[in-house]
Short mmCIF file of C-alpha atoms in Angstrom, two decimals:
data_model
loop_
_atom_site.label_atom_id
_atom_site.label_comp_id
_atom_site.label_asym_id
_atom_site.label_seq_id
_atom_site.Cartn_x
_atom_site.Cartn_y
_atom_site.Cartn_z
CA MET A 1 121.39 -107.77 142.40
CA GLU A 2 122.64 -103.94 141.93
CA ARG A 3 123.26 -104.26 138.31
CA SER A 4 119.79 -105.64 137.82
CA THR A 5 118.38 -102.57 139.79
CA TRP A 6 119.90 -100.07 137.63
CA VAL A 7 118.40 -101.98 134.55
CA VAL A 8 114.74 -101.37 136.05
CA PHE A 9 115.30 -97.92 136.83
CA GLY A 10 116.73 -97.36 133.15
CA GLY A 11 113.44 -99.08 131.79
CA LEU A 12 111.37 -96.73 133.98
CA ALA A 13 112.96 -93.62 132.66
CA ILE A 14 112.90 -94.50 129.27
CA PHE A 15 109.31 -95.30 129.74
CA LEU A 16 108.28 -92.24 131.25
CA ALA A 17 110.21 -90.22 128.63
CA VAL A 18 108.17 -91.75 125.94
CA PHE A 19 105.00 -91.57 127.63
CA LEU A 20 105.66 -88.08 128.34
CA GLN A 21 106.45 -87.33 124.55
CA LEU A 22 103.34 -88.81 123.50
CA THR A 23 101.29 -86.96 125.63
CA VAL A 24 102.55 -83.69 124.60
CA LEU A 25 102.05 -84.66 120.74
CA GLN A 26 98.61 -85.79 121.63
CA GLY A 27 97.85 -82.31 123.36
CA SER A 28 99.28 -80.10 120.25
CA ARG A 29 97.05 -82.34 117.89
CA ALA A 30 94.13 -81.88 119.84
CA GLN A 31 94.67 -78.29 119.87
CA VAL A 32 95.08 -78.13 116.20
CA GLU A 33 91.78 -79.68 115.84
CA VAL A 34 89.68 -77.45 118.09
CA TYR A 35 91.57 -74.32 117.07
CA PRO A 36 91.87 -73.04 113.31
CA ARG A 37 95.13 -71.94 112.23
CA SER A 38 94.24 -68.20 112.50
CA THR A 39 93.59 -68.35 116.30
CA ARG A 40 96.85 -70.17 116.91
CA ALA A 41 98.73 -67.38 114.99
CA GLY A 42 97.02 -64.84 117.13
CA GLY A 43 94.05 -64.44 114.98
CA CYS A 44 90.56 -64.36 115.28
CA PRO A 45 87.76 -66.30 117.39
CA PRO A 46 85.42 -68.76 115.59
CA PHE A 47 83.26 -66.96 112.94
CA GLN A 48 79.90 -65.89 113.53
CA ALA A 49 77.33 -65.12 111.09
CA PRO A 50 76.20 -61.29 111.22
CA TYR A 51 73.25 -60.50 113.66
CA THR A 52 69.82 -59.08 111.43
CA SER A 53 66.34 -58.55 113.01
CA VAL A 54 64.39 -60.01 109.87
CA GLY A 55 66.01 -62.52 107.82
CA ARG A 56 69.67 -64.41 108.13
CA TYR A 57 72.80 -64.42 106.69
CA HIS A 58 74.50 -67.62 105.04
CA CYS A 59 78.07 -67.46 105.36
CA ILE A 60 80.39 -69.66 103.31
CA LYS A 61 84.15 -69.87 104.12
CA LYS A 62 86.57 -69.32 101.36
CA ARG A 63 90.08 -69.25 102.37
CA ALA A 64 91.71 -71.22 105.62
CA SER A 65 88.90 -69.86 107.51
CA THR A 66 90.22 -66.53 107.30
CA LEU A 67 87.64 -65.01 104.65
CA TYR A 68 83.93 -65.65 104.94
CA ASN A 69 81.30 -64.41 102.22
CA CYS A 70 77.94 -63.93 103.75
CA LYS A 71 74.53 -62.91 101.89
CA LEU A 72 71.30 -62.02 103.33
CA ASN A 73 68.38 -64.08 102.97
CA CYS A 74 65.01 -62.85 103.68
CA PRO A 75 61.33 -64.35 104.10
CA ALA A 76 59.27 -65.21 101.25
CA ASN A 77 57.61 -61.91 101.09
CA MET A 78 60.32 -59.45 101.35
CA ARG A 79 63.43 -58.65 99.93
CA PRO A 80 66.90 -57.11 100.63
CA GLU A 81 67.39 -53.50 100.11
CA PRO A 82 69.65 -52.35 99.06
CA GLN A 83 70.47 -54.85 96.58
CA ARG A 84 74.11 -55.40 97.65
CA GLN A 85 73.70 -57.30 100.15
CA GLN A 86 77.03 -59.53 100.05
CA LEU A 87 79.21 -58.92 102.92
CA THR A 88 83.08 -60.33 102.88
CA TYR A 89 84.61 -60.61 106.77
CA LYS A 90 88.20 -61.08 106.69
CA CYS A 91 90.27 -61.92 109.81
CA THR A 92 92.45 -58.66 110.61
CA GLY A 93 94.03 -57.74 113.72
CA GLY A 94 92.47 -60.43 115.68
CA ARG A 95 89.03 -59.52 114.87
CA TRP A 96 86.36 -60.19 111.82
CA VAL A 97 86.42 -57.15 109.94
CA SER A 98 83.42 -56.47 106.97
CA SER A 99 84.65 -54.78 103.45
CA HIS A 100 81.78 -52.19 104.01
CA ASP A 101 79.34 -51.05 106.56
CA ASP A 102 76.31 -53.85 107.04
CA ARG A 103 73.19 -51.58 106.32
CA THR A 104 71.47 -54.15 104.40
CA GLN A 105 67.85 -55.36 105.65
CA CYS A 106 64.72 -57.27 104.61
CA VAL A 107 61.92 -54.81 103.67
CA ALA A 108 58.62 -55.92 102.18
CA ARG A 109 58.15 -56.62 98.44
CA ARG A 110 56.68 -54.03 96.20
CA SER A 111 52.68 -55.27 96.28
CA VAL A 112 51.25 -56.86 93.10
CA ASN A 113 47.78 -56.44 93.09
CA LEU A 114 44.80 -55.43 91.00
CA VAL A 115 45.05 -51.61 91.65
CA GLU A 116 49.03 -51.29 91.13
CA GLN A 117 50.17 -48.61 88.87
CA ARG A 118 53.08 -47.03 87.41
CA LEU A 119 54.07 -44.99 90.72
CA ALA A 120 56.87 -42.57 90.25
CA SER A 121 59.74 -42.59 93.10
CA PRO A 122 58.54 -45.14 95.21
CA ALA A 123 61.93 -44.80 97.31
CA LEU A 124 61.46 -41.01 97.45
CA LEU A 125 57.93 -41.55 98.81
CA ASN A 126 59.04 -43.94 101.42
CA GLN A 127 61.88 -41.41 102.54
CA LEU A 128 59.23 -38.75 102.82
CA LEU A 129 57.14 -41.06 105.26
CA GLU A 130 60.11 -41.89 107.28
CA LEU A 131 60.67 -37.89 107.55
CA TYR A 132 57.23 -37.05 108.35
CA LEU A 133 56.75 -39.92 110.95
CA ASN A 134 60.15 -38.88 112.73
CA HIS A 135 58.71 -35.09 112.80
CA SER A 136 55.62 -36.30 114.55
CA TYR A 137 57.58 -38.06 117.07
CA THR A 138 59.91 -35.43 117.61
CA TYR A 139 56.91 -32.55 117.65
CA PHE A 140 55.18 -35.20 120.43
CA ALA A 141 58.44 -35.22 122.45
CA MET A 142 58.74 -31.11 122.22
CA ALA A 143 54.90 -30.47 123.17
CA TYR A 144 55.30 -32.62 126.62
CA PHE A 145 58.68 -31.05 127.17
CA CYS A 146 57.11 -27.67 127.13
CA ASP A 147 54.69 -29.24 129.87
CA ARG A 148 57.48 -29.81 132.44
CA ALA A 149 57.28 -27.88 135.74
CA ASP A 150 60.33 -26.33 135.19
CA VAL A 151 59.40 -25.00 131.58
CA GLN A 152 55.54 -24.30 131.53
CA LEU A 153 55.01 -22.81 128.44
CA PRO A 154 51.53 -24.28 127.34
CA GLY A 155 50.89 -22.09 124.36
CA PHE A 156 54.16 -23.83 123.03
CA GLN A 157 52.65 -26.95 123.91
CA LYS A 158 49.42 -26.27 122.43
CA PHE A 159 51.69 -25.07 119.30
CA PHE A 160 53.69 -28.47 118.93
CA LEU A 161 50.76 -30.87 119.45
CA GLY A 162 49.26 -29.19 116.72
CA MET A 163 52.69 -29.61 114.57
CA TRP A 164 52.40 -33.37 115.78
CA GLN A 165 48.54 -33.48 114.63
CA ALA A 166 49.62 -32.34 111.10
CA SER A 167 52.61 -34.36 110.85
CA THR A 168 50.67 -37.54 111.81
CA ASP A 169 48.04 -36.42 109.29
CA MET A 170 50.37 -35.81 106.34
CA THR A 171 51.77 -39.39 107.39
CA ARG A 172 48.66 -41.18 106.90
CA ASP A 173 47.64 -39.16 103.84
CA LEU A 174 50.61 -40.36 101.96
CA LEU A 175 50.27 -43.89 103.31
CA SER A 176 46.62 -44.21 102.02
CA TYR A 177 47.82 -42.75 98.98
CA ILE A 178 50.75 -45.09 98.31
CA ASN A 179 48.21 -48.11 99.16
CA LYS A 180 45.77 -46.47 96.58
CA ARG A 181 48.34 -46.61 93.94
CA GLY A 182 49.27 -50.23 94.90
CA GLY A 183 52.76 -49.18 96.16
CA TRP A 184 54.84 -50.15 99.07
CA PHE A 185 56.36 -48.88 102.06
CA SER A 186 59.11 -49.42 104.46
CA LEU A 187 59.45 -47.39 107.88
CA ARG A 188 62.66 -46.89 110.15
CA MET A 189 63.23 -44.35 112.70
CA TRP A 190 65.60 -42.22 113.96
CA PRO A 191 66.89 -40.35 117.33
CA GLN A 192 64.92 -37.51 118.89
CA VAL A 193 66.52 -34.05 119.41
CA VAL A 194 65.28 -33.56 123.31
CA GLU A 195 68.83 -32.93 123.98
CA LYS A 196 68.56 -29.62 122.60
CA LEU A 197 65.84 -28.86 124.64
CA HIS A 198 67.75 -29.32 127.98
CA LEU A 199 70.49 -27.05 126.48
CA GLY A 200 67.62 -24.40 125.96
CA LEU A 201 66.36 -25.07 129.89
CA GLU A 202 69.98 -24.16 130.91
CA ASP A 203 69.86 -20.82 129.19
CA LYS A 204 66.46 -20.53 129.73
CA LYS A 205 65.37 -20.33 126.03
CA VAL A 206 63.58 -23.35 125.33
CA GLY A 207 60.83 -21.26 123.49
CA LEU A 208 63.59 -20.11 121.16
CA VAL A 209 65.40 -23.52 120.71
CA ALA A 210 62.29 -25.46 120.21
CA MET A 211 60.93 -22.86 117.37
CA GLU A 212 64.39 -23.17 115.76
CA THR A 213 64.24 -27.03 115.82
CA ALA A 214 60.83 -26.72 114.49
CA LEU A 215 61.95 -24.45 111.78
CA ASP A 216 65.10 -26.97 110.70
CA MET A 217 62.69 -29.77 110.66
CA GLU A 218 59.92 -28.12 108.01
CA HIS A 219 63.02 -27.01 106.41
CA GLU A 220 64.12 -30.14 105.84
CA SER A 221 60.95 -31.85 105.03
CA HIS A 222 60.04 -28.88 102.43
CA THR A 223 63.83 -29.64 100.84
CA LEU A 224 62.88 -33.24 100.21
CA LEU A 225 59.39 -32.69 98.69
CA LEU A 226 61.49 -30.26 96.00
CA GLU A 227 63.66 -32.79 95.20
CA ILE A 228 60.98 -35.33 94.92
CA MET A 229 59.10 -33.20 92.46
CA LYS A 230 62.27 -32.50 90.68
CA LYS A 231 63.19 -35.97 89.94
CA ILE A 232 59.28 -36.83 88.93
CA GLU A 233 59.56 -34.10 86.59
CA ASP A 234 62.79 -34.98 84.97
CA GLY A 235 62.41 -38.70 85.50
CA PRO A 236 61.11 -41.23 83.00
CA VAL A 237 57.56 -41.86 84.54
CA ASN A 238 55.16 -39.19 84.21
CA ASP A 239 52.75 -39.06 87.13
CA PRO A 240 50.73 -35.80 87.33
CA HIS A 241 48.58 -36.96 89.69
CA LEU A 242 50.95 -37.54 92.53
CA MET A 243 52.51 -33.81 91.35
CA HIS A 244 49.44 -32.39 92.31
CA LEU A 245 49.09 -34.44 95.68
CA LEU A 246 52.86 -33.12 96.67
CA GLU A 247 52.12 -29.44 95.47
CA ASP A 248 48.57 -28.53 96.50
CA THR A 249 48.52 -30.58 99.79
CA HIS A 250 52.13 -31.18 101.44
CA LEU A 251 54.27 -28.21 99.94
CA GLU A 252 51.48 -25.53 100.40
CA TYR A 253 51.33 -26.84 103.88
CA LYS A 254 55.04 -26.46 104.57
CA ILE A 255 55.45 -23.01 102.73
CA LYS A 256 52.84 -21.55 105.11
CA MET A 257 54.50 -23.45 108.48
CA ILE A 258 57.89 -22.36 107.37
CA LYS A 259 56.47 -18.43 107.23
CA LYS A 260 54.78 -18.78 110.78
CA ILE A 261 57.45 -20.47 112.54
CA ALA A 262 59.94 -17.96 111.11
CA ASP A 263 57.91 -15.13 112.67
CA ILE A 264 57.94 -16.65 116.10
CA VAL A 265 61.64 -17.50 115.70
CA ALA A 266 62.45 -13.89 114.64
CA ASN A 267 60.48 -12.15 117.54
CA LEU A 268 62.01 -14.29 119.95
CA ARG A 269 65.34 -13.54 118.54
CA SER A 270 64.64 -9.92 118.97
CA PHE A 271 63.84 -10.53 122.73
CA VAL A 272 67.09 -11.91 123.35
CA ALA A 273 68.87 -8.56 121.21
CA THR A 274 66.89 -6.09 123.25
CA GLY A 275 68.31 -7.24 126.50
CA GLU A 276 68.77 -9.67 129.33
CA GLY A 277 65.54 -9.58 131.02
CA ASP A 278 63.76 -9.04 127.82
CA TYR A 279 63.55 -12.53 126.39
CA GLU A 280 61.60 -13.81 129.43
CA LEU A 281 58.72 -11.66 129.00
CA GLY A 282 58.59 -12.07 125.14
CA GLU A 283 58.67 -15.52 125.29
CA TYR A 284 55.68 -15.22 128.06
CA GLU A 285 53.49 -12.88 125.70
CA ILE A 286 54.22 -15.44 122.58
CA ASP A 287 53.09 -18.23 125.01
CA ASN A 288 49.92 -16.59 125.63
CA ASN A 289 49.04 -15.65 121.95
CA LEU A 290 49.75 -19.38 120.84
CA GLN A 291 46.94 -20.54 123.38
#
């Protein structure tokens, strides 16, 4: 009886050992199926296609779940811009890293219609459009910053509202011209500059900071206009109609505004140089003249 008891206990022990070993193997096999090799080795999580607001990326696994090639597919009426829309993602340091910055996006195709003409530098015109729109947005924000209770520069507000209206009108003028020539446009936005005005508020020089910002913006658009005109002049497409528009309307306006704003900036800086209490009085006088 005692011998048979030992036999029973021995059989149970062998059965438990075999059962536990099979359970461990089963669990390890399940783990291999759930997690890719790179994850078990301390690598990256499961790959997900990059996000884009328009269109979608189609990604193909290239090697052992550690390398993916992705291509942006746009809707039928759009195209990827720039054309190098191929992205390569590699598992590095526990995360998926792209070989370059993903700045590709879906933009509207160039229009094909009865009025389409050989328009010189459509991409540069789009860049000028973006600049005008962003300047318009910034001038609008600057105008109502000057209307704050702790600023109260109504003359500066009126001046920047005029700059906002002028930038908006030039944007509409350029958009109408592009449509008239059968071109295409794609617009993006950039950050505002109100933070600079807050710094000027701390120093009690909002007018000077605002005018210096406006002068920088006008110089920026003036420089871009000259670059566009130079490229049109040296480019393969001779476009005298576009040159006439840019030179007689846009460039002439920019030259006048740069001179006007520069005069105001010079006067405000002279008030700063003469004494600490003179700036407030000088800013007040200029504000009255702008109303």
